[in-house]
Tab-separated table of C-alpha atoms in Angstrom:
chain	number	residue	atom	x	y	z
A	1	MET	CA	-11.731	-2.379	23.105
A	2	LYS	CA	-11.498	-1.471	19.442
A	3	ILE	CA	-10.351	-2.927	16.140
A	4	ILE	CA	-7.895	-1.030	13.945
A	5	ALA	CA	-7.392	-2.272	10.391
A	6	GLU	CA	-5.015	-1.007	7.721
A	7	SER	CA	-5.420	-2.397	4.201
A	8	SER	CA	-3.428	-2.154	1.002
A	9	SER	CA	-4.493	-3.860	-2.208
A	10	THR	CA	-2.313	-6.805	-1.190
A	11	ARG	CA	-2.968	-7.452	2.495
A	12	THR	CA	-4.937	-6.191	5.484
A	13	GLU	CA	-3.462	-5.937	8.964
A	14	TRP	CA	-5.888	-6.189	11.901
A	15	SER	CA	-5.275	-5.330	15.548
A	16	LEU	CA	-7.723	-5.795	18.400
A	17	VAL	CA	-6.515	-3.302	20.985
A	18	GLU	CA	-7.278	-2.101	24.463
A	19	GLY	CA	-5.717	1.307	24.940
A	20	SER	CA	-2.236	0.828	23.462
A	21	THR	CA	-2.122	-2.927	24.150
A	22	VAL	CA	-2.606	-5.359	21.256
A	23	VAL	CA	-4.874	-8.215	22.347
A	24	GLU	CA	-5.126	-9.988	18.980
A	25	HIS	CA	-3.289	-9.469	15.704
A	26	ALA	CA	-3.908	-10.969	12.260
A	27	PHE	CA	-3.436	-10.569	8.511
A	28	THR	CA	-5.914	-11.207	5.705
A	29	THR	CA	-5.839	-10.516	1.974
A	30	GLY	CA	-6.146	-6.910	0.836
A	31	LEU	CA	-9.588	-5.323	0.616
A	32	ASN	CA	-10.177	-2.813	-2.152
A	33	PRO	CA	-13.736	-1.729	-3.092
A	34	TYR	CA	-12.603	-0.847	-6.624
A	35	PHE	CA	-11.702	-4.458	-7.382
A	36	GLN	CA	-13.915	-6.484	-5.030
A	37	SER	CA	-17.663	-6.658	-4.468
A	38	ARG	CA	-19.272	-6.179	-1.070
A	39	ARG	CA	-19.896	-9.940	-0.988
A	40	GLU	CA	-16.225	-10.737	-1.664
A	41	ILE	CA	-15.107	-8.275	1.009
A	42	SER	CA	-17.497	-9.750	3.573
A	43	HIS	CA	-16.371	-13.300	2.787
A	44	SER	CA	-12.715	-12.350	3.187
A	45	ILE	CA	-13.371	-10.758	6.570
A	46	ARG	CA	-15.496	-13.608	7.919
A	47	LEU	CA	-13.427	-16.516	6.586
A	48	GLU	CA	-9.890	-15.216	7.076
A	49	LEU	CA	-10.006	-13.479	10.452
A	50	PRO	CA	-9.521	-15.552	13.639
A	51	GLU	CA	-12.631	-16.177	15.689
A	52	ALA	CA	-11.246	-13.972	18.490
A	53	PHE	CA	-12.215	-10.929	16.424
A	54	PHE	CA	-15.898	-11.932	16.517
A	55	LYS	CA	-16.293	-12.762	20.218
A	56	ARG	CA	-18.442	-9.749	21.019
A	57	ARG	CA	-19.322	-6.229	19.928
A	58	TRP	CA	-16.395	-3.867	20.228
A	59	ASP	CA	-16.418	-0.150	21.036
A	60	HIS	CA	-15.419	0.906	17.518
A	61	ILE	CA	-13.725	-0.215	14.313
A	62	TYR	CA	-11.303	2.114	12.514
A	63	PHE	CA	-10.603	0.920	8.986
A	64	TYR	CA	-8.039	2.591	6.715
A	65	GLY	CA	-8.020	1.199	3.204
A	66	ALA	CA	-6.826	1.458	-0.370
A	67	GLY	CA	-9.664	2.548	-2.651
A	68	CYS	CA	-11.485	4.328	0.196
A	69	GLY	CA	-11.106	7.779	-1.280
A	70	ASN	CA	-14.770	8.613	-1.833
A	71	THR	CA	-18.047	8.273	0.042
A	72	GLU	CA	-19.489	5.508	-2.142
A	73	LYS	CA	-16.493	3.203	-1.712
A	74	CYS	CA	-16.237	3.955	2.013
A	75	LYS	CA	-19.887	2.991	2.459
A	76	MET	CA	-19.253	-0.308	0.687
A	77	ILE	CA	-16.514	-1.221	3.160
A	78	GLU	CA	-18.516	0.150	6.090
A	79	SER	CA	-21.577	-1.945	5.285
A	80	SER	CA	-19.434	-5.097	5.051
A	81	LEU	CA	-17.796	-4.383	8.407
A	82	VAL	CA	-21.066	-3.525	10.166
A	83	ALA	CA	-22.647	-6.728	8.843
A	84	GLN	CA	-19.822	-8.831	10.265
A	85	PHE	CA	-19.117	-7.073	13.563
A	86	LYS	CA	-22.364	-5.238	14.497
A	87	THR	CA	-20.096	-2.437	15.763
A	88	PRO	CA	-19.797	1.304	14.933
A	89	VAL	CA	-17.357	1.764	12.045
A	90	THR	CA	-15.251	4.619	10.698
A	91	VAL	CA	-13.725	4.092	7.243
A	92	GLU	CA	-10.918	6.335	6.033
A	93	SER	CA	-8.424	6.280	3.168
A	94	ASP	CA	-5.165	4.370	3.366
A	95	MET	CA	-3.442	7.741	2.875
A	96	LEU	CA	-4.865	9.138	6.102
A	97	GLY	CA	-3.926	5.877	7.789
A	98	ALA	CA	-0.365	6.217	6.531
A	99	ALA	CA	-0.150	9.821	7.699
A	100	ARG	CA	-1.468	9.050	11.179
A	101	GLY	CA	0.675	5.930	11.364
A	102	LEU	CA	3.867	7.703	10.333
A	103	LEU	CA	3.418	11.076	12.016
A	104	VAL	CA	0.745	10.357	14.686
A	105	ARG	CA	-0.086	13.970	15.680
A	106	ARG	CA	2.906	15.718	14.130
A	107	ALA	CA	2.599	17.661	10.865
A	108	GLY	CA	4.585	16.572	7.824
A	109	LEU	CA	4.616	14.799	4.469
A	110	ALA	CA	3.476	11.179	4.400
A	111	CYS	CA	3.979	8.877	1.410
A	112	ILE	CA	2.882	5.354	0.536
A	113	LEU	CA	5.154	3.224	-1.631
A	114	GLY	CA	3.714	-0.273	-1.644
A	115	THR	CA	1.571	-2.056	-4.220
A	116	GLY	CA	0.408	1.455	-5.159
A	117	SER	CA	1.698	4.912	-4.262
A	118	ASN	CA	0.295	8.110	-2.788
A	119	SER	CA	1.359	11.227	-0.887
A	120	CYS	CA	-0.090	13.979	1.265
A	121	LEU	CA	0.576	16.960	3.490
A	122	TYR	CA	-0.747	16.207	6.988
A	123	ASN	CA	-1.462	18.751	9.719
A	124	GLY	CA	-1.294	16.372	12.679
A	125	SER	CA	-4.914	15.264	12.398
A	126	GLU	CA	-6.160	15.477	8.795
A	127	ILE	CA	-4.870	15.649	5.223
A	128	VAL	CA	-4.662	19.234	3.968
A	129	LYS	CA	-3.151	18.655	0.517
A	130	THR	CA	-2.650	15.720	-1.781
A	131	VAL	CA	-1.653	14.885	-5.357
A	132	ALA	CA	-3.974	12.492	-7.199
A	133	PRO	CA	-2.300	9.058	-7.283
A	134	LEU	CA	-4.426	7.957	-10.320
A	135	GLY	CA	-3.847	4.219	-9.889
A	136	PHE	CA	-1.571	1.773	-11.661
A	137	ILE	CA	-2.624	2.777	-15.195
A	138	LEU	CA	-2.279	6.579	-14.990
A	139	GLY	CA	-0.066	7.010	-11.936
A	140	ASP	CA	1.238	5.077	-8.906
A	141	GLU	CA	4.811	6.078	-9.754
A	142	GLY	CA	7.390	4.366	-7.546
A	143	SER	CA	5.051	1.559	-6.523
A	144	GLY	CA	5.432	-2.179	-6.900
A	145	ALA	CA	2.683	-2.203	-9.542
A	146	TYR	CA	4.402	0.590	-11.490
A	147	MET	CA	7.743	-1.241	-11.423
A	148	GLY	CA	6.113	-4.543	-12.347
A	149	LYS	CA	4.395	-2.938	-15.327
A	150	GLN	CA	7.662	-1.428	-16.546
A	151	LEU	CA	9.546	-4.700	-16.074
A	152	ILE	CA	6.989	-6.850	-17.884
A	153	ALA	CA	6.665	-4.382	-20.773
A	154	ASP	CA	10.447	-4.264	-21.224
A	155	ILE	CA	10.749	-8.045	-21.152
A	156	LEU	CA	7.961	-8.588	-23.674
A	157	LYS	CA	9.272	-5.854	-25.992
A	158	GLY	CA	12.810	-7.249	-25.835
A	159	LEU	CA	14.158	-4.144	-24.080
A	160	ALA	CA	15.347	-5.894	-20.920
A	161	PRO	CA	18.651	-7.816	-20.974
A	162	ALA	CA	18.127	-11.248	-22.542
A	163	ASP	CA	19.626	-13.157	-19.616
A	164	LEU	CA	17.269	-11.406	-17.191
A	165	ALA	CA	14.286	-12.255	-19.376
A	166	VAL	CA	15.288	-15.928	-19.328
A	167	ASP	CA	15.649	-15.853	-15.526
A	168	PHE	CA	12.262	-14.129	-15.222
A	169	PHE	CA	10.378	-16.734	-17.246
A	170	GLU	CA	12.134	-19.565	-15.390
A	171	LYS	CA	11.415	-18.081	-11.954
A	172	PHE	CA	7.695	-17.579	-12.537
A	173	ALA	CA	7.288	-20.595	-14.837
A	174	VAL	CA	5.217	-18.648	-17.332
A	175	SER	CA	5.166	-18.182	-21.087
A	176	GLN	CA	4.532	-14.850	-22.785
A	177	ASN	CA	0.877	-15.768	-23.393
A	178	VAL	CA	0.333	-16.927	-19.815
A	179	LEU	CA	1.957	-13.734	-18.513
A	180	LEU	CA	-0.263	-11.499	-20.640
A	181	ASN	CA	-3.336	-13.432	-19.601
A	182	ASP	CA	-2.371	-13.127	-15.937
A	183	VAL	CA	-1.940	-9.361	-16.199
A	184	TYR	CA	-5.037	-8.588	-18.268
A	185	THR	CA	-7.593	-11.008	-16.848
A	186	ASN	CA	-6.708	-10.962	-13.146
A	187	SER	CA	-9.343	-9.267	-10.999
A	188	LEU	CA	-6.617	-7.535	-8.955
A	189	PRO	CA	-4.143	-6.335	-11.614
A	190	SER	CA	-2.107	-4.029	-9.368
A	191	ARG	CA	-1.437	-6.914	-6.981
A	192	THR	CA	-0.402	-9.111	-9.913
A	193	LEU	CA	1.991	-6.514	-11.300
A	194	SER	CA	3.490	-5.878	-7.867
A	195	ARG	CA	4.107	-9.593	-7.352
A	196	TYR	CA	6.155	-9.766	-10.550
A	197	SER	CA	8.153	-6.689	-9.503
A	198	THR	CA	9.798	-8.673	-6.665
A	199	PHE	CA	12.076	-10.086	-9.371
A	200	LEU	CA	13.867	-6.721	-9.377
A	201	ALA	CA	14.875	-7.034	-5.715
A	202	GLU	CA	16.429	-10.428	-6.377
A	203	HIS	CA	18.560	-8.923	-9.179
A	204	ILE	CA	19.149	-5.436	-7.808
A	205	ASP	CA	22.906	-5.704	-8.462
A	206	ASN	CA	22.081	-5.835	-12.155
A	207	LYS	CA	22.372	-2.360	-13.700
A	208	TYR	CA	19.058	-2.638	-15.551
A	209	CYS	CA	17.128	-3.582	-12.384
A	210	TYR	CA	18.782	-0.903	-10.273
A	211	GLU	CA	18.058	1.801	-12.832
A	212	LEU	CA	14.433	0.729	-13.224
A	213	VAL	CA	13.879	1.092	-9.466
A	214	TYR	CA	15.850	4.340	-9.306
A	215	ASN	CA	13.944	5.876	-12.226
A	216	SER	CA	10.608	4.774	-10.743
A	217	PHE	CA	11.385	6.647	-7.531
A	218	MET	CA	12.591	9.623	-9.561
A	219	ARG	CA	9.207	9.696	-11.290
A	220	PHE	CA	7.470	9.585	-7.913
A	221	PHE	CA	9.381	12.658	-6.762
A	222	GLU	CA	8.987	14.506	-10.082
A	223	ARG	CA	5.251	13.909	-10.349
A	224	ASN	CA	4.267	14.011	-6.676
A	225	ILE	CA	6.761	15.265	-4.093
A	226	VAL	CA	7.779	18.448	-5.898
A	227	ALA	CA	4.164	19.644	-5.556
A	228	TYR	CA	4.837	20.182	-1.832
A	229	ASP	CA	7.312	22.310	0.104
A	230	TYR	CA	9.149	19.067	0.749
A	231	LYS	CA	12.394	20.540	2.094
A	232	ALA	CA	10.570	22.274	4.947
A	233	GLN	CA	8.596	19.233	6.175
A	234	PRO	CA	9.446	15.876	7.759
A	235	LEU	CA	9.304	13.421	4.835
A	236	CYS	CA	8.113	9.930	5.787
A	237	PHE	CA	7.410	6.741	3.826
A	238	VAL	CA	5.493	3.546	4.503
A	239	GLY	CA	5.026	0.384	2.457
A	240	SER	CA	6.638	-2.807	1.251
A	241	THR	CA	8.280	-1.194	-1.784
A	242	CYS	CA	10.001	1.643	0.067
A	243	MET	CA	11.338	-0.836	2.640
A	244	LEU	CA	12.596	-3.193	-0.041
A	245	TYR	CA	14.542	-0.458	-1.823
A	246	LYS	CA	15.187	1.899	1.088
A	247	ASP	CA	18.776	2.717	0.096
A	248	ILE	CA	17.804	3.613	-3.468
A	249	LEU	CA	14.920	5.751	-2.192
A	250	LYS	CA	17.293	7.672	0.081
A	251	ARG	CA	19.635	8.269	-2.837
A	252	VAL	CA	16.797	9.685	-4.939
A	253	ALA	CA	15.669	11.899	-2.059
A	254	ALA	CA	19.213	13.221	-1.686
A	255	ASP	CA	19.286	13.987	-5.422
A	256	PHE	CA	16.262	16.237	-4.805
A	257	GLY	CA	17.835	17.841	-1.760
A	258	ALA	CA	15.372	16.094	0.557
A	259	GLN	CA	16.067	14.239	3.772
A	260	ILE	CA	13.899	11.269	4.718
A	261	ALA	CA	12.844	11.258	8.364
A	262	LYS	CA	11.264	7.805	8.500
A	263	VAL	CA	10.752	4.651	6.411
A	264	ARG	CA	8.404	1.984	7.794
A	265	ARG	CA	6.970	-1.310	6.610
A	266	ASN	CA	3.482	-0.604	7.976
A	267	SER	CA	1.365	1.998	9.733
A	268	MET	CA	-0.130	-0.081	12.523
A	269	PRO	CA	2.129	0.901	15.473
A	270	GLY	CA	1.500	4.601	14.845
A	271	LEU	CA	-2.234	4.052	14.332
A	272	ILE	CA	-2.458	2.251	17.663
A	273	GLU	CA	-0.675	5.189	19.308
A	274	TYR	CA	-2.986	7.679	17.543
A	275	HIS	CA	-6.200	5.935	18.587
A	276	ALA	CA	-5.019	5.172	22.125
A	277	GLU	CA	-5.972	8.784	22.881
A	278	ASP	CA	-9.595	8.309	21.711
């Protein structure tokens, strides 16, 4: 039996599997080594996972996570997992997890549009090309964090419609000062920004909200997808943001002459299928 985990900056999905059968399934908060210490990661794993995940040593743990793009950060997650489970661990990026989850062993383009965003060309086993996502400050176009940043900036600069700004402050029960403090002092800023972006979905019939989402996806294509031969590859998406605005995403893709093959909320079913062959 093995554990497969897939983590964004917002939440982590865990499956204890035997072959292709899920024995236990759970969610915990997101684990990101850029924003959390090894101690915080270990506490989250130990305190939030059901006891069934700690019954014995498993054959292997496959962890795919946001922020796991370099050796140092992967080792931080690996050491936390080994300490808790006493089991061999493989840590990979959330991008590889998305690619394997979306395409399993088929080649194509895989994209994440969730709290953050990312993209890659996948050969059926490994990533062969990618465009640097650069995070919520320099990149992450099309993500929940990117949209939340745009929305909050427009509201605070008086660029968003006044009635929407009033609704926003009433919904979240915040003042301008509280909002700024929440964004700039929170230890997980991308998660905070993404949470505020959900306001757009509730007002998507409003022209301003629709155009903000549409333009965010346009930026994702302009600054990421056009770097690939995207018309010749299956184009697949995974994440909360692409599911929430699936129709708008398909419209943007059509504007670029692209056809989307798949949009999914999460990668876990495909990852279970991929690792069932191990």
